[in-house]
Amino acid sequence: MSSSPAEQPRQRLIVAITGATGSIYGLRLLEVLRDLPDWETHLVVSEAGVLNTMHEHGLGRKDLANLADVVYHPGDVGAAIASGSFLTAGMVIAPTSMKTLAAVAHAYADNLITRAADVVLKERRRLVMLTREAPLNLAHLRNMVAVTEMGGIVFPPVPAFYAGIQSVDDLVNHTVLRMLDLFGIHSDRLKRWKGLGAGRGQER
Ligand SMILES: Cc1cc2nc3c(=O)[nH]c(=O)nc-3n(C[C@H](O)[C@H](O)[C@H](O)COP(=O)(O)O)c2cc1C
């Protein structure tokens, strides 16, 4: 029996932050989602992820506890998001380390992040991985192909310089809002491309 539209539950999005540099992407994503009442956030931060949130933003595990509706420890493999029967719209891993990428590519579900990603893929839900490494070795590239073949979306945070980027903040926002596009969340804050003529009298 499904619920009526009036009592439609909030959509759930799993957000994970792993130990690659760029924890700002996951943090900004949570900030944006906090303003969307229809969305419920479920956060897992890996041990190395906390090293980076501390190094880059001075935030430890206790500070991160307030950033989402539900927060899990990465060792809690019995949590709700470890099961496909717990309904979610999918998962974003931002940033994704090459280690977590490798684990997801090989269904090596050794913690709650890799298990939740495994579940999202097996349930054919949306998985977006903001992979962060440069340059890439062949294993990284092969793992990205494997995730893509399973239906995951590999989304490296490549700057969109065409989008009127003035600051690092603009750059982060653009990437985060483009990721949310993939979940049907279309923000009017995103500067969308209107063609080269836009703003120049449409002379082209
Ligand atoms: C300051 C710092 C920056 C790092 N940046 C990256 C990175 O950009 N990409 C990456 O794949 N690993 C990076 N690492 C290494 C990962 O944190 C490490 O491989 C870790 O085991 C990943 O574990 P996790 O995926 O469970 O978070 C970084 C580590 C530190 C301490």
Short mmCIF file of C-alpha atoms and ligand atoms in Angstrom, two decimals:
data_model
loop_
_atom_site.label_atom_id
_atom_site.label_comp_id
_atom_site.label_asym_id
_atom_site.label_seq_id
_atom_site.Cartn_x
_atom_site.Cartn_y
_atom_site.Cartn_z
CA MET A 1 0.00 0.00 0.00
CA SER A 2 1.53 3.31 -1.01
CA SER A 3 1.12 6.61 0.82
CA SER A 4 -1.11 9.36 -0.56
CA PRO A 5 0.58 12.42 -2.12
CA ALA A 6 -0.25 14.47 1.00
CA GLU A 7 1.75 12.13 3.21
CA GLN A 8 4.51 11.45 0.67
CA PRO A 9 7.70 10.72 2.64
CA ARG A 10 10.77 12.84 2.03
CA GLN A 11 13.20 11.56 -0.56
CA ARG A 12 16.41 10.22 0.92
CA LEU A 13 19.89 10.87 -0.40
CA ILE A 14 22.96 9.12 0.99
CA VAL A 15 26.05 11.36 1.08
CA ALA A 16 29.52 9.99 1.78
CA ILE A 17 32.77 11.88 2.25
CA THR A 18 35.96 9.86 1.79
CA GLY A 19 39.63 10.68 2.23
CA ALA A 20 40.39 12.43 -1.05
CA THR A 21 41.08 16.13 -0.91
CA GLY A 22 38.04 18.30 -1.63
CA SER A 23 35.79 17.58 1.34
CA ILE A 24 34.21 20.97 0.57
CA TYR A 25 32.19 19.27 -2.19
CA GLY A 26 30.44 16.93 0.25
CA LEU A 27 30.03 19.67 2.83
CA ARG A 28 28.54 22.11 0.29
CA LEU A 29 26.20 19.40 -1.01
CA LEU A 30 24.84 18.91 2.52
CA GLU A 31 24.42 22.68 2.93
CA VAL A 32 22.38 22.90 -0.27
CA LEU A 33 20.25 19.88 0.66
CA ARG A 34 19.54 21.34 4.12
CA ASP A 35 17.49 24.06 2.38
CA LEU A 36 15.36 21.51 0.52
CA PRO A 37 12.55 20.35 2.84
CA ASP A 38 11.59 17.43 0.58
CA TRP A 39 15.01 15.80 0.98
CA GLU A 40 16.41 13.82 3.89
CA THR A 41 20.18 13.35 4.08
CA HIS A 42 22.05 10.28 5.35
CA LEU A 43 25.75 10.94 5.91
CA VAL A 44 28.75 8.63 6.30
CA VAL A 45 32.29 9.98 6.56
CA SER A 46 35.23 7.56 6.36
CA GLU A 47 38.12 7.71 8.84
CA ALA A 48 40.36 9.29 6.19
CA GLY A 49 37.46 11.57 5.27
CA VAL A 50 37.50 12.98 8.81
CA LEU A 51 41.28 13.51 8.52
CA ASN A 52 40.54 15.69 5.52
CA THR A 53 37.55 17.59 6.93
CA MET A 54 39.79 18.38 9.92
CA HIS A 55 42.79 19.34 7.78
CA GLU A 56 40.78 21.40 5.26
CA HIS A 57 38.00 22.87 7.46
CA GLY A 58 38.87 22.17 11.10
CA LEU A 59 35.82 19.89 11.39
CA GLY A 60 35.94 16.66 13.41
CA ARG A 61 33.37 13.86 13.66
CA LYS A 62 31.33 15.71 16.32
CA ASP A 63 31.04 18.81 14.09
CA LEU A 64 29.93 16.67 11.15
CA ALA A 65 27.12 15.13 13.23
CA ASN A 66 24.97 18.25 12.75
CA LEU A 67 25.27 18.40 8.98
CA ALA A 68 22.72 15.75 7.99
CA ASP A 69 19.38 14.32 9.14
CA VAL A 70 21.00 10.98 9.97
CA VAL A 71 24.72 10.38 10.48
CA TYR A 72 26.36 6.93 10.59
CA HIS A 73 29.77 5.64 11.58
CA PRO A 74 31.58 3.95 8.65
CA GLY A 75 31.94 0.78 10.73
CA ASP A 76 28.19 0.46 11.23
CA VAL A 77 27.58 -2.06 8.43
CA GLY A 78 24.23 -2.99 10.00
CA ALA A 79 22.79 0.51 9.46
CA ALA A 80 19.58 1.14 7.49
CA ILE A 81 21.43 2.27 4.35
CA ALA A 82 23.22 -1.11 4.22
CA SER A 83 19.96 -2.69 2.97
CA GLY A 84 18.20 -2.29 -0.35
CA SER A 85 14.82 -2.48 1.42
CA PHE A 86 15.58 0.96 2.89
CA LEU A 87 14.40 3.18 0.05
CA THR A 88 16.66 5.96 -1.18
CA ALA A 89 17.01 7.99 -4.37
CA GLY A 90 20.68 7.03 -4.44
CA MET A 91 24.05 8.14 -3.20
CA VAL A 92 26.73 10.74 -3.82
CA ILE A 93 30.32 10.07 -2.71
CA ALA A 94 31.99 13.48 -2.69
CA PRO A 95 34.90 13.35 -2.80
CA THR A 96 35.65 9.74 -3.73
CA SER A 97 39.17 8.46 -3.02
CA MET A 98 40.78 6.01 -5.41
CA LYS A 99 40.62 3.43 -2.62
CA THR A 100 36.83 3.74 -2.28
CA LEU A 101 36.50 3.79 -6.07
CA ALA A 102 38.45 0.49 -6.22
CA ALA A 103 36.28 -1.06 -3.51
CA VAL A 104 33.02 -0.05 -5.22
CA ALA A 105 34.31 -1.20 -8.62
CA HIS A 106 34.93 -4.67 -7.16
CA ALA A 107 31.90 -4.90 -4.81
CA TYR A 108 34.35 -5.03 -1.88
CA ALA A 109 31.90 -3.82 0.73
CA ASP A 110 34.20 -3.57 3.74
CA ASN A 111 32.59 -0.52 5.39
CA LEU A 112 29.25 1.27 5.38
CA ILE A 113 30.22 3.57 2.50
CA THR A 114 31.25 0.79 0.14
CA ARG A 115 28.31 -1.38 1.27
CA ALA A 116 25.78 1.43 0.72
CA ALA A 117 27.27 2.10 -2.74
CA ASP A 118 27.09 -1.63 -3.52
CA VAL A 119 23.42 -1.62 -2.50
CA VAL A 120 22.67 1.45 -4.62
CA LEU A 121 24.21 -0.27 -7.66
CA LYS A 122 22.47 -3.61 -7.09
CA GLU A 123 19.11 -1.85 -6.68
CA ARG A 124 19.81 0.06 -9.90
CA ARG A 125 19.60 3.39 -8.10
CA ARG A 126 21.72 6.43 -8.88
CA LEU A 127 25.33 6.46 -7.70
CA VAL A 128 27.44 9.57 -8.35
CA MET A 129 31.15 9.41 -7.51
CA LEU A 130 33.09 12.66 -7.42
CA THR A 131 36.44 10.99 -8.02
CA ARG A 132 39.50 13.06 -7.07
CA GLU A 133 42.98 12.12 -8.17
CA ALA A 134 45.47 13.35 -10.76
CA PRO A 135 47.16 12.04 -12.72
CA LEU A 136 45.35 8.72 -13.06
CA ASN A 137 46.98 5.28 -13.27
CA LEU A 138 45.53 2.42 -15.27
CA ALA A 139 43.85 0.86 -12.22
CA HIS A 140 42.01 4.14 -11.51
CA LEU A 141 40.83 4.34 -15.11
CA ARG A 142 39.75 0.67 -15.20
CA ASN A 143 37.88 1.07 -11.93
CA MET A 144 36.04 4.09 -13.37
CA VAL A 145 35.05 2.00 -16.38
CA ALA A 146 33.83 -0.82 -14.11
CA VAL A 147 31.66 1.54 -12.07
CA THR A 148 30.29 3.10 -15.26
CA GLU A 149 29.48 -0.34 -16.69
CA MET A 150 27.46 -1.06 -13.54
CA GLY A 151 25.43 2.13 -14.03
CA GLY A 152 27.34 4.43 -11.67
CA ILE A 153 28.23 7.96 -12.73
CA VAL A 154 31.88 9.02 -12.45
CA PHE A 155 31.88 12.77 -11.94
CA PRO A 156 35.35 14.26 -11.40
CA PRO A 157 35.15 17.88 -10.17
CA VAL A 158 36.53 19.35 -13.38
CA PRO A 159 36.13 23.16 -13.35
CA ALA A 160 33.54 24.55 -15.82
CA PHE A 161 35.43 27.71 -16.73
CA TYR A 162 32.76 28.63 -19.30
CA ALA A 163 30.23 29.18 -16.50
CA GLY A 164 31.32 32.63 -15.33
CA ILE A 165 33.43 31.25 -12.49
CA GLN A 166 34.84 34.12 -10.38
CA SER A 167 35.94 32.25 -7.27
CA VAL A 168 36.62 28.83 -5.79
CA ASP A 169 33.20 29.11 -4.17
CA ASP A 170 31.55 29.54 -7.60
CA LEU A 171 33.49 26.56 -8.87
CA VAL A 172 32.39 24.32 -5.98
CA ASN A 173 28.76 25.49 -6.25
CA HIS A 174 28.67 24.81 -9.98
CA THR A 175 29.92 21.25 -9.53
CA VAL A 176 27.56 20.55 -6.61
CA LEU A 177 24.50 21.92 -8.43
CA ARG A 178 25.38 19.93 -11.56
CA MET A 179 25.56 16.78 -9.40
CA LEU A 180 22.11 17.58 -8.00
CA ASP A 181 20.77 17.92 -11.56
CA LEU A 182 21.45 14.17 -11.81
CA PHE A 183 18.88 13.57 -9.05
CA GLY A 184 16.25 15.80 -10.65
CA ILE A 185 17.04 18.69 -8.29
CA HIS A 186 17.30 21.64 -10.65
CA SER A 187 18.46 24.79 -8.86
CA ASP A 188 17.81 28.24 -10.29
CA ARG A 189 21.15 29.23 -8.69
CA LEU A 190 22.96 27.20 -11.37
CA LYS A 191 24.23 29.36 -14.22
CA ARG A 192 22.95 27.36 -17.17
CA TRP A 193 24.46 27.63 -20.60
CA LYS A 194 22.23 29.59 -22.98
CA GLY A 195 24.52 29.64 -25.98
CA LEU A 196 27.44 31.83 -26.90
CA GLY A 197 25.10 34.66 -27.99
CA ALA A 198 23.51 35.03 -24.54
CA GLY A 199 24.30 38.39 -22.92
CA ARG A 200 25.85 39.72 -26.13
CA GLY A 201 22.64 40.79 -27.86
CA GLN A 202 22.24 37.31 -29.37
CA GLU A 203 24.33 38.58 -32.28
CA ARG A 204 25.34 35.08 -33.36
C1 LIG B 1 45.57 15.30 2.98
C2 LIG B 1 45.25 14.06 2.19
C3 LIG B 1 44.79 14.19 0.89
C4 LIG B 1 44.50 13.05 0.13
N1 LIG B 1 44.03 13.21 -1.14
C5 LIG B 1 43.68 12.14 -1.86
C6 LIG B 1 43.10 12.31 -3.15
O1 LIG B 1 42.89 13.42 -3.63
N2 LIG B 1 42.71 11.18 -3.83
C7 LIG B 1 42.87 9.94 -3.30
O2 LIG B 1 42.49 8.97 -3.96
N3 LIG B 1 43.43 9.74 -2.08
C8 LIG B 1 43.83 10.81 -1.34
N4 LIG B 1 44.36 10.62 -0.08
C9 LIG B 1 44.60 9.26 0.40
C10 LIG B 1 43.35 8.63 1.00
O3 LIG B 1 42.91 9.38 2.12
C11 LIG B 1 43.68 7.19 1.43
O4 LIG B 1 43.89 6.40 0.28
C12 LIG B 1 42.62 6.56 2.29
O5 LIG B 1 42.99 5.24 2.60
C13 LIG B 1 41.27 6.56 1.61
O6 LIG B 1 40.35 5.87 2.45
P1 LIG B 1 38.79 6.04 2.29
O7 LIG B 1 38.47 5.84 0.86
O8 LIG B 1 38.21 4.97 3.16
O9 LIG B 1 38.43 7.40 2.79
C14 LIG B 1 44.67 11.75 0.69
C15 LIG B 1 45.12 11.63 2.00
C16 LIG B 1 45.39 12.77 2.75
C17 LIG B 1 45.85 12.61 4.18
#
